[in-house]
JSON list of C-alpha atoms in Angstrom, two decimals:
[
{"chain": "A", "resi": 1, "resn": "MET", "atom": "CA", "xyz": [0.04, 0.02, -0.04]},
{"chain": "A", "resi": 2, "resn": "LEU", "atom": "CA", "xyz": [2.72, 2.50, 0.92]},
{"chain": "A", "resi": 3, "resn": "GLY", "atom": "CA", "xyz": [4.36, 1.75, -2.45]},
{"chain": "A", "resi": 4, "resn": "ASP", "atom": "CA", "xyz": [1.19, 2.60, -4.33]},
{"chain": "A", "resi": 5, "resn": "ILE", "atom": "CA", "xyz": [0.73, 5.76, -2.36]},
{"chain": "A", "resi": 6, "resn": "ARG", "atom": "CA", "xyz": [4.42, 6.65, -2.89]},
{"chain": "A", "resi": 7, "resn": "CYS", "atom": "CA", "xyz": [4.10, 6.14, -6.69]},
{"chain": "A", "resi": 8, "resn": "GLU", "atom": "CA", "xyz": [0.96, 8.33, -6.82]},
{"chain": "A", "resi": 9, "resn": "HIS", "atom": "CA", "xyz": [2.68, 10.87, -4.72]},
{"chain": "A", "resi": 10, "resn": "ASP", "atom": "CA", "xyz": [5.67, 11.04, -7.00]},
{"chain": "A", "resi": 11, "resn": "THR", "atom": "CA", "xyz": [3.30, 11.53, -9.96]},
{"chain": "A", "resi": 12, "resn": "TRP", "atom": "CA", "xyz": [1.27, 14.19, -8.19]},
{"chain": "A", "resi": 13, "resn": "GLN", "atom": "CA", "xyz": [4.54, 15.93, -7.19]},
{"chain": "A", "resi": 14, "resn": "ALA", "atom": "CA", "xyz": [5.97, 15.91, -10.68]},
{"chain": "A", "resi": 15, "resn": "MET", "atom": "CA", "xyz": [2.70, 17.21, -12.10]},
{"chain": "A", "resi": 16, "resn": "ASN", "atom": "CA", "xyz": [2.56, 19.88, -9.39]},
{"chain": "A", "resi": 17, "resn": "ALA", "atom": "CA", "xyz": [6.18, 20.98, -9.98]},
{"chain": "A", "resi": 18, "resn": "SER", "atom": "CA", "xyz": [5.82, 21.17, -13.72]},
{"chain": "A", "resi": 19, "resn": "GLY", "atom": "CA", "xyz": [2.35, 22.68, -13.89]},
{"chain": "A", "resi": 20, "resn": "ARG", "atom": "CA", "xyz": [1.51, 20.23, -16.58]},
{"chain": "A", "resi": 21, "resn": "TYR", "atom": "CA", "xyz": [-0.23, 16.94, -17.12]},
{"chain": "A", "resi": 22, "resn": "SER", "atom": "CA", "xyz": [1.98, 13.87, -18.09]},
{"chain": "A", "resi": 23, "resn": "ASP", "atom": "CA", "xyz": [1.25, 14.65, -21.77]},
{"chain": "A", "resi": 24, "resn": "ALA", "atom": "CA", "xyz": [2.72, 18.22, -21.32]},
{"chain": "A", "resi": 25, "resn": "THR", "atom": "CA", "xyz": [-0.75, 19.92, -21.48]},
{"chain": "A", "resi": 26, "resn": "PRO", "atom": "CA", "xyz": [-0.69, 22.95, -19.09]},
{"chain": "A", "resi": 27, "resn": "LEU", "atom": "CA", "xyz": [-2.65, 22.53, -15.84]},
{"chain": "A", "resi": 28, "resn": "SER", "atom": "CA", "xyz": [-5.05, 25.16, -14.68]},
{"chain": "A", "resi": 29, "resn": "ALA", "atom": "CA", "xyz": [-5.30, 26.06, -11.05]},
{"chain": "A", "resi": 30, "resn": "ALA", "atom": "CA", "xyz": [-8.70, 24.32, -10.83]},
{"chain": "A", "resi": 31, "resn": "ALA", "atom": "CA", "xyz": [-7.25, 21.06, -12.44]},
{"chain": "A", "resi": 32, "resn": "LEU", "atom": "CA", "xyz": [-4.35, 21.10, -10.06]},
{"chain": "A", "resi": 33, "resn": "GLY", "atom": "CA", "xyz": [-6.69, 21.48, -7.14]},
{"chain": "A", "resi": 34, "resn": "ALA", "atom": "CA", "xyz": [-8.85, 18.61, -8.50]},
{"chain": "A", "resi": 35, "resn": "ALA", "atom": "CA", "xyz": [-5.78, 16.47, -9.07]},
{"chain": "A", "resi": 36, "resn": "THR", "atom": "CA", "xyz": [-4.61, 17.13, -5.46]},
{"chain": "A", "resi": 37, "resn": "GLU", "atom": "CA", "xyz": [-8.00, 16.17, -4.12]},
{"chain": "A", "resi": 38, "resn": "LEU", "atom": "CA", "xyz": [-8.07, 13.10, -6.15]},
{"chain": "A", "resi": 39, "resn": "PHE", "atom": "CA", "xyz": [-4.60, 12.01, -5.05]},
{"chain": "A", "resi": 40, "resn": "LEU", "atom": "CA", "xyz": [-5.41, 12.72, -1.34]},
{"chain": "A", "resi": 41, "resn": "ASP", "atom": "CA", "xyz": [-8.62, 10.67, -1.52]},
{"chain": "A", "resi": 42, "resn": "HIS", "atom": "CA", "xyz": [-6.90, 7.77, -3.23]},
{"chain": "A", "resi": 43, "resn": "ALA", "atom": "CA", "xyz": [-3.98, 7.91, -0.67]},
{"chain": "A", "resi": 44, "resn": "TRP", "atom": "CA", "xyz": [-6.48, 8.00, 2.22]},
{"chain": "A", "resi": 45, "resn": "ARG", "atom": "CA", "xyz": [-8.34, 4.87, 1.00]},
{"chain": "A", "resi": 46, "resn": "ARG", "atom": "CA", "xyz": [-5.07, 3.02, 0.57]},
{"chain": "A", "resi": 47, "resn": "PHE", "atom": "CA", "xyz": [-3.75, 4.29, 3.85]},
{"chain": "A", "resi": 48, "resn": "LEU", "atom": "CA", "xyz": [-6.71, 2.81, 5.75]},
{"chain": "A", "resi": 49, "resn": "THR", "atom": "CA", "xyz": [-5.02, -0.68, 5.20]},
{"chain": "A", "resi": 50, "resn": "VAL", "atom": "CA", "xyz": [-1.95, 0.70, 7.05]},
{"chain": "A", "resi": 51, "resn": "VAL", "atom": "CA", "xyz": [-4.17, 1.98, 9.80]},
{"chain": "A", "resi": 52, "resn": "ASP", "atom": "CA", "xyz": [-5.77, -1.50, 10.17]},
{"chain": "A", "resi": 53, "resn": "HIS", "atom": "CA", "xyz": [-2.56, -3.56, 10.18]},
{"chain": "A", "resi": 54, "resn": "ALA", "atom": "CA", "xyz": [0.32, -1.41, 11.43]},
{"chain": "A", "resi": 55, "resn": "PRO", "atom": "CA", "xyz": [-0.58, -1.21, 15.11]},
{"chain": "A", "resi": 56, "resn": "ALA", "atom": "CA", "xyz": [-0.08, -4.95, 15.78]},
{"chain": "A", "resi": 57, "resn": "LEU", "atom": "CA", "xyz": [3.20, -4.90, 13.78]},
{"chain": "A", "resi": 58, "resn": "LEU", "atom": "CA", "xyz": [4.38, -1.76, 15.47]},
{"chain": "A", "resi": 59, "resn": "ASP", "atom": "CA", "xyz": [3.84, -3.42, 18.77]},
{"chain": "A", "resi": 60, "resn": "ARG", "atom": "CA", "xyz": [6.22, -6.30, 17.70]},
{"chain": "A", "resi": 61, "resn": "CYS", "atom": "CA", "xyz": [9.08, -3.95, 16.77]},
{"chain": "A", "resi": 62, "resn": "ARG", "atom": "CA", "xyz": [11.97, -3.77, 19.27]},
{"chain": "A", "resi": 63, "resn": "PRO", "atom": "CA", "xyz": [14.40, -1.35, 17.80]},
{"chain": "A", "resi": 64, "resn": "ALA", "atom": "CA", "xyz": [16.61, -1.37, 20.92]},
{"chain": "A", "resi": 65, "resn": "SER", "atom": "CA", "xyz": [17.42, -5.03, 20.24]},
{"chain": "A", "resi": 66, "resn": "SER", "atom": "CA", "xyz": [17.89, -4.63, 16.52]},
{"chain": "A", "resi": 67, "resn": "PRO", "atom": "CA", "xyz": [20.91, -3.57, 14.45]},
{"chain": "A", "resi": 68, "resn": "TRP", "atom": "CA", "xyz": [19.15, -0.07, 14.10]},
{"chain": "A", "resi": 69, "resn": "PRO", "atom": "CA", "xyz": [18.34, 1.14, 17.64]},
{"chain": "A", "resi": 70, "resn": "ASP", "atom": "CA", "xyz": [18.02, 4.65, 16.35]},
{"chain": "A", "resi": 71, "resn": "ASP", "atom": "CA", "xyz": [14.83, 3.65, 14.45]},
{"chain": "A", "resi": 72, "resn": "ALA", "atom": "CA", "xyz": [12.86, 4.12, 17.77]},
{"chain": "A", "resi": 73, "resn": "ALA", "atom": "CA", "xyz": [12.17, 7.74, 17.07]},
{"chain": "A", "resi": 74, "resn": "ALA", "atom": "CA", "xyz": [10.80, 7.04, 13.61]},
{"chain": "A", "resi": 75, "resn": "LEU", "atom": "CA", "xyz": [8.64, 4.19, 14.97]},
{"chain": "A", "resi": 76, "resn": "SER", "atom": "CA", "xyz": [7.31, 6.57, 17.59]},
{"chain": "A", "resi": 77, "resn": "ARG", "atom": "CA", "xyz": [6.40, 9.05, 14.83]},
{"chain": "A", "resi": 78, "resn": "LEU", "atom": "CA", "xyz": [4.65, 6.31, 12.92]},
{"chain": "A", "resi": 79, "resn": "ALA", "atom": "CA", "xyz": [2.74, 5.13, 15.92]},
{"chain": "A", "resi": 80, "resn": "ASP", "atom": "CA", "xyz": [1.48, 8.78, 16.59]},
{"chain": "A", "resi": 81, "resn": "ALA", "atom": "CA", "xyz": [0.50, 9.04, 12.99]},
{"chain": "A", "resi": 82, "resn": "VAL", "atom": "CA", "xyz": [-1.58, 5.91, 13.17]},
{"chain": "A", "resi": 83, "resn": "ILE", "atom": "CA", "xyz": [-3.17, 7.08, 16.33]},
{"chain": "A", "resi": 84, "resn": "ASP", "atom": "CA", "xyz": [-4.11, 10.37, 14.55]},
{"chain": "A", "resi": 85, "resn": "ALA", "atom": "CA", "xyz": [-5.53, 8.43, 11.68]},
{"chain": "A", "resi": 86, "resn": "GLU", "atom": "CA", "xyz": [-7.47, 6.13, 14.01]},
{"chain": "A", "resi": 87, "resn": "THR", "atom": "CA", "xyz": [-8.96, 9.14, 15.75]},
{"chain": "A", "resi": 88, "resn": "LEU", "atom": "CA", "xyz": [-10.08, 10.53, 12.37]},
{"chain": "A", "resi": 89, "resn": "VAL", "atom": "CA", "xyz": [-11.53, 7.16, 11.31]},
{"chain": "A", "resi": 90, "resn": "ASP", "atom": "CA", "xyz": [-13.41, 7.02, 14.63]},
{"chain": "A", "resi": 91, "resn": "GLU", "atom": "CA", "xyz": [-14.81, 10.47, 14.14]},
{"chain": "A", "resi": 92, "resn": "ILE", "atom": "CA", "xyz": [-15.95, 9.66, 10.61]},
{"chain": "A", "resi": 93, "resn": "VAL", "atom": "CA", "xyz": [-17.52, 6.44, 11.63]},
{"chain": "A", "resi": 94, "resn": "HIS", "atom": "CA", "xyz": [-19.05, 7.28, 15.02]},
{"chain": "A", "resi": 95, "resn": "GLY", "atom": "CA", "xyz": [-19.11, 11.02, 15.10]},
{"chain": "A", "resi": 96, "resn": "GLY", "atom": "CA", "xyz": [-20.86, 11.67, 11.88]},
{"chain": "A", "resi": 97, "resn": "PHE", "atom": "CA", "xyz": [-19.90, 13.92, 9.04]},
{"chain": "A", "resi": 98, "resn": "VAL", "atom": "CA", "xyz": [-16.34, 15.17, 8.65]},
{"chain": "A", "resi": 99, "resn": "PRO", "atom": "CA", "xyz": [-16.05, 17.51, 5.58]},
{"chain": "A", "resi": 100, "resn": "GLU", "atom": "CA", "xyz": [-13.77, 16.22, 2.86]},
{"chain": "A", "resi": 101, "resn": "GLN", "atom": "CA", "xyz": [-11.56, 19.16, 3.04]},
{"chain": "A", "resi": 102, "resn": "GLU", "atom": "CA", "xyz": [-11.03, 18.72, 6.75]},
{"chain": "A", "resi": 103, "resn": "ARG", "atom": "CA", "xyz": [-10.41, 14.93, 6.36]},
{"chain": "A", "resi": 104, "resn": "ARG", "atom": "CA", "xyz": [-7.83, 15.55, 3.75]},
{"chain": "A", "resi": 105, "resn": "ALA", "atom": "CA", "xyz": [-6.06, 18.19, 5.80]},
{"chain": "A", "resi": 106, "resn": "ARG", "atom": "CA", "xyz": [-5.96, 15.88, 8.82]},
{"chain": "A", "resi": 107, "resn": "ALA", "atom": "CA", "xyz": [-5.08, 12.73, 6.96]},
{"chain": "A", "resi": 108, "resn": "TRP", "atom": "CA", "xyz": [-2.21, 14.06, 4.99]},
{"chain": "A", "resi": 109, "resn": "PRO", "atom": "CA", "xyz": [0.21, 14.55, 7.84]},
{"chain": "A", "resi": 110, "resn": "ALA", "atom": "CA", "xyz": [-0.25, 10.87, 8.92]},
{"chain": "A", "resi": 111, "resn": "ILE", "atom": "CA", "xyz": [0.19, 9.69, 5.38]},
{"chain": "A", "resi": 112, "resn": "GLU", "atom": "CA", "xyz": [3.21, 11.87, 4.77]},
{"chain": "A", "resi": 113, "resn": "THR", "atom": "CA", "xyz": [4.87, 10.56, 7.98]},
{"chain": "A", "resi": 114, "resn": "TRP", "atom": "CA", "xyz": [4.42, 7.00, 6.67]},
{"chain": "A", "resi": 115, "resn": "LEU", "atom": "CA", "xyz": [5.83, 7.90, 3.36]},
{"chain": "A", "resi": 116, "resn": "THR", "atom": "CA", "xyz": [8.87, 9.42, 5.09]},
{"chain": "A", "resi": 117, "resn": "ASP", "atom": "CA", "xyz": [9.51, 6.71, 7.66]},
{"chain": "A", "resi": 118, "resn": "GLY", "atom": "CA", "xyz": [7.84, 3.68, 6.03]},
{"chain": "A", "resi": 119, "resn": "GLU", "atom": "CA", "xyz": [11.01, 1.98, 5.06]},
{"chain": "A", "resi": 120, "resn": "THR", "atom": "CA", "xyz": [12.20, 2.15, 8.68]},
{"chain": "A", "resi": 121, "resn": "PHE", "atom": "CA", "xyz": [9.05, 0.40, 9.70]},
{"chain": "A", "resi": 122, "resn": "LEU", "atom": "CA", "xyz": [9.40, -2.21, 7.06]},
{"chain": "A", "resi": 123, "resn": "ARG", "atom": "CA", "xyz": [12.91, -2.96, 8.25]},
{"chain": "A", "resi": 124, "resn": "GLN", "atom": "CA", "xyz": [11.96, -3.27, 11.79]},
{"chain": "A", "resi": 125, "resn": "ALA", "atom": "CA", "xyz": [8.82, -5.31, 11.02]},
{"chain": "A", "resi": 126, "resn": "ARG", "atom": "CA", "xyz": [10.88, -7.76, 8.99]},
{"chain": "A", "resi": 127, "resn": "ILE", "atom": "CA", "xyz": [13.50, -8.30, 11.73]},
{"chain": "A", "resi": 128, "resn": "SER", "atom": "CA", "xyz": [10.70, -8.54, 14.36]},
{"chain": "A", "resi": 129, "resn": "ALA", "atom": "CA", "xyz": [8.61, -11.08, 12.47]},
{"chain": "A", "resi": 130, "resn": "PRO", "atom": "CA", "xyz": [8.57, -14.58, 13.94]},
{"chain": "A", "resi": 131, "resn": "HIS", "atom": "CA", "xyz": [10.96, -16.77, 12.07]},
{"chain": "A", "resi": 132, "resn": "ARG", "atom": "CA", "xyz": [9.52, -20.19, 11.56]},
{"chain": "A", "resi": 133, "resn": "ARG", "atom": "CA", "xyz": [11.59, -23.03, 10.48]},
{"chain": "A", "resi": 134, "resn": "ARG", "atom": "CA", "xyz": [10.03, -24.99, 7.77]},
{"chain": "A", "resi": 135, "resn": "ALA", "atom": "CA", "xyz": [9.43, -28.61, 8.68]},
{"chain": "A", "resi": 136, "resn": "PRO", "atom": "CA", "xyz": [10.68, -31.05, 6.18]},
{"chain": "A", "resi": 137, "resn": "VAL", "atom": "CA", "xyz": [7.96, -32.29, 3.94]},
{"chain": "A", "resi": 138, "resn": "ALA", "atom": "CA", "xyz": [8.00, -36.06, 3.51]},
{"chain": "A", "resi": 139, "resn": "ALA", "atom": "CA", "xyz": [7.42, -37.37, 0.02]},
{"chain": "A", "resi": 140, "resn": "PRO", "atom": "CA", "xyz": [4.45, -39.65, -0.30]},
{"chain": "A", "resi": 141, "resn": "ALA", "atom": "CA", "xyz": [5.33, -43.26, 0.01]},
{"chain": "A", "resi": 142, "resn": "ARG", "atom": "CA", "xyz": [5.52, -45.10, -3.24]},
{"chain": "A", "resi": 143, "resn": "PRO", "atom": "CA", "xyz": [5.94, -48.86, -3.67]},
{"chain": "A", "resi": 144, "resn": "PHE", "atom": "CA", "xyz": [9.32, -49.82, -4.85]},
{"chain": "A", "resi": 145, "resn": "THR", "atom": "CA", "xyz": [9.22, -51.74, -8.13]},
{"chain": "A", "resi": 146, "resn": "THR", "atom": "CA", "xyz": [11.90, -52.28, -10.71]},
{"chain": "A", "resi": 147, "resn": "ALA", "atom": "CA", "xyz": [9.73, -53.91, -13.37]},
{"chain": "A", "resi": 148, "resn": "ARG", "atom": "CA", "xyz": [7.57, -52.08, -15.78]},
{"chain": "A", "resi": 149, "resn": "PRO", "atom": "CA", "xyz": [4.01, -53.25, -16.10]},
{"chain": "A", "resi": 150, "resn": "PHE", "atom": "CA", "xyz": [3.61, -55.31, -19.32]},
{"chain": "A", "resi": 151, "resn": "THR", "atom": "CA", "xyz": [0.58, -54.59, -21.39]},
{"chain": "A", "resi": 152, "resn": "THR", "atom": "CA", "xyz": [-0.66, -56.91, -24.06]},
{"chain": "A", "resi": 153, "resn": "ALA", "atom": "CA", "xyz": [-2.90, -54.46, -25.70]},
{"chain": "A", "resi": 154, "resn": "ARG", "atom": "CA", "xyz": [-1.71, -52.99, -29.06]},
{"chain": "A", "resi": 155, "resn": "PRO", "atom": "CA", "xyz": [-1.06, -49.28, -29.22]},
{"chain": "A", "resi": 156, "resn": "ALA", "atom": "CA", "xyz": [-3.94, -47.36, -30.79]},
{"chain": "A", "resi": 157, "resn": "HIS", "atom": "CA", "xyz": [-1.88, -45.83, -33.56]},
{"chain": "A", "resi": 158, "resn": "ARG", "atom": "CA", "xyz": [-0.74, -49.20, -35.05]},
{"chain": "A", "resi": 159, "resn": "GLY", "atom": "CA", "xyz": [-2.80, -51.04, -37.57]},
{"chain": "A", "resi": 160, "resn": "SER", "atom": "CA", "xyz": [-3.82, -54.72, -37.12]}
]
């Protein structure tokens, strides 16, 4: 999900910086605003997956016992961003209407934090994941025979 958001973000940034669509057509201010809203809406929908799954994974991360103990600050920022997003989701679901412009403005800092520090999270999540040893898989038992079965029937492609 973060990779998808990052890709869309890069495209949006390039369009914003150039003031043009990807086909070099100039962007109007209204079109840039609409493109920004569209990007933020797509990013938010994708980011909800992060909000759903990241807390459990963040709880497993132990940067102090990893090769990267300095990752603790980034993980703290990521956890705070998830809490902010969870609060926003809770308000949307249980509190009623949150205007789209407000939702975008409140969601973007959390998404941006994850775009900035997401690689740190992935590194820590990988090293914190339980490592299971694969049990050897036994091949199914086959009877041991050296002889081929003999058939008396003629092959279908030969004539009589």
